[in-house]
Amino acid sequence: TLVTWVKERKPFRSAVIPGGWVACSERMPDDTVDADGGATCYLVFYAEGRQPNGGSNVQVSNVTYLRRWHEGMITHWMPLPAAPQQEVK
């Protein structure tokens, strides 16, 4: 599940982990849009005590929000995993 997948990718192993968490202090994602025209979304990791509404440390955020509010709030980000493929019967 996504929760297990996220928990296995702790953001504290290194500044940039290939295919994993990236420290905001090292690099930010490009300001991009998805095929439907909406801002690209990423998994983000909030600093302890900085989670919106007291929620989880890991949430999904669009790139516009991430780039604007990362300082002091979001410490790491990573691309979302690929969508599951539908089985062909």
Phi, psi and omega in degrees: 000165180298321181299314178297316180302317181291315183299329180285349183248067179299137186278010188253008183284320178197169181297317179226120180248119180307125180071013183223211183293143177236130178290132178301329180290339181268319185195145175247152179290157176294152178279090187240168176236154177278174181303329180277001178093353179276157179299139179299139179256152180222158167282137178233150179244118181274144174299148180306130179083359182250009181292137177298133177056027179068022183281201182289155175291333182251125180217169174263134181221147176278160187298326180297312178297314181303311182293329183277323190248011186293325185297120178079352181242303183258126183261329184218158176215162175202152177298151174290151176291162177297149178294150178295146178272137180284135180290139175263125182254000000 
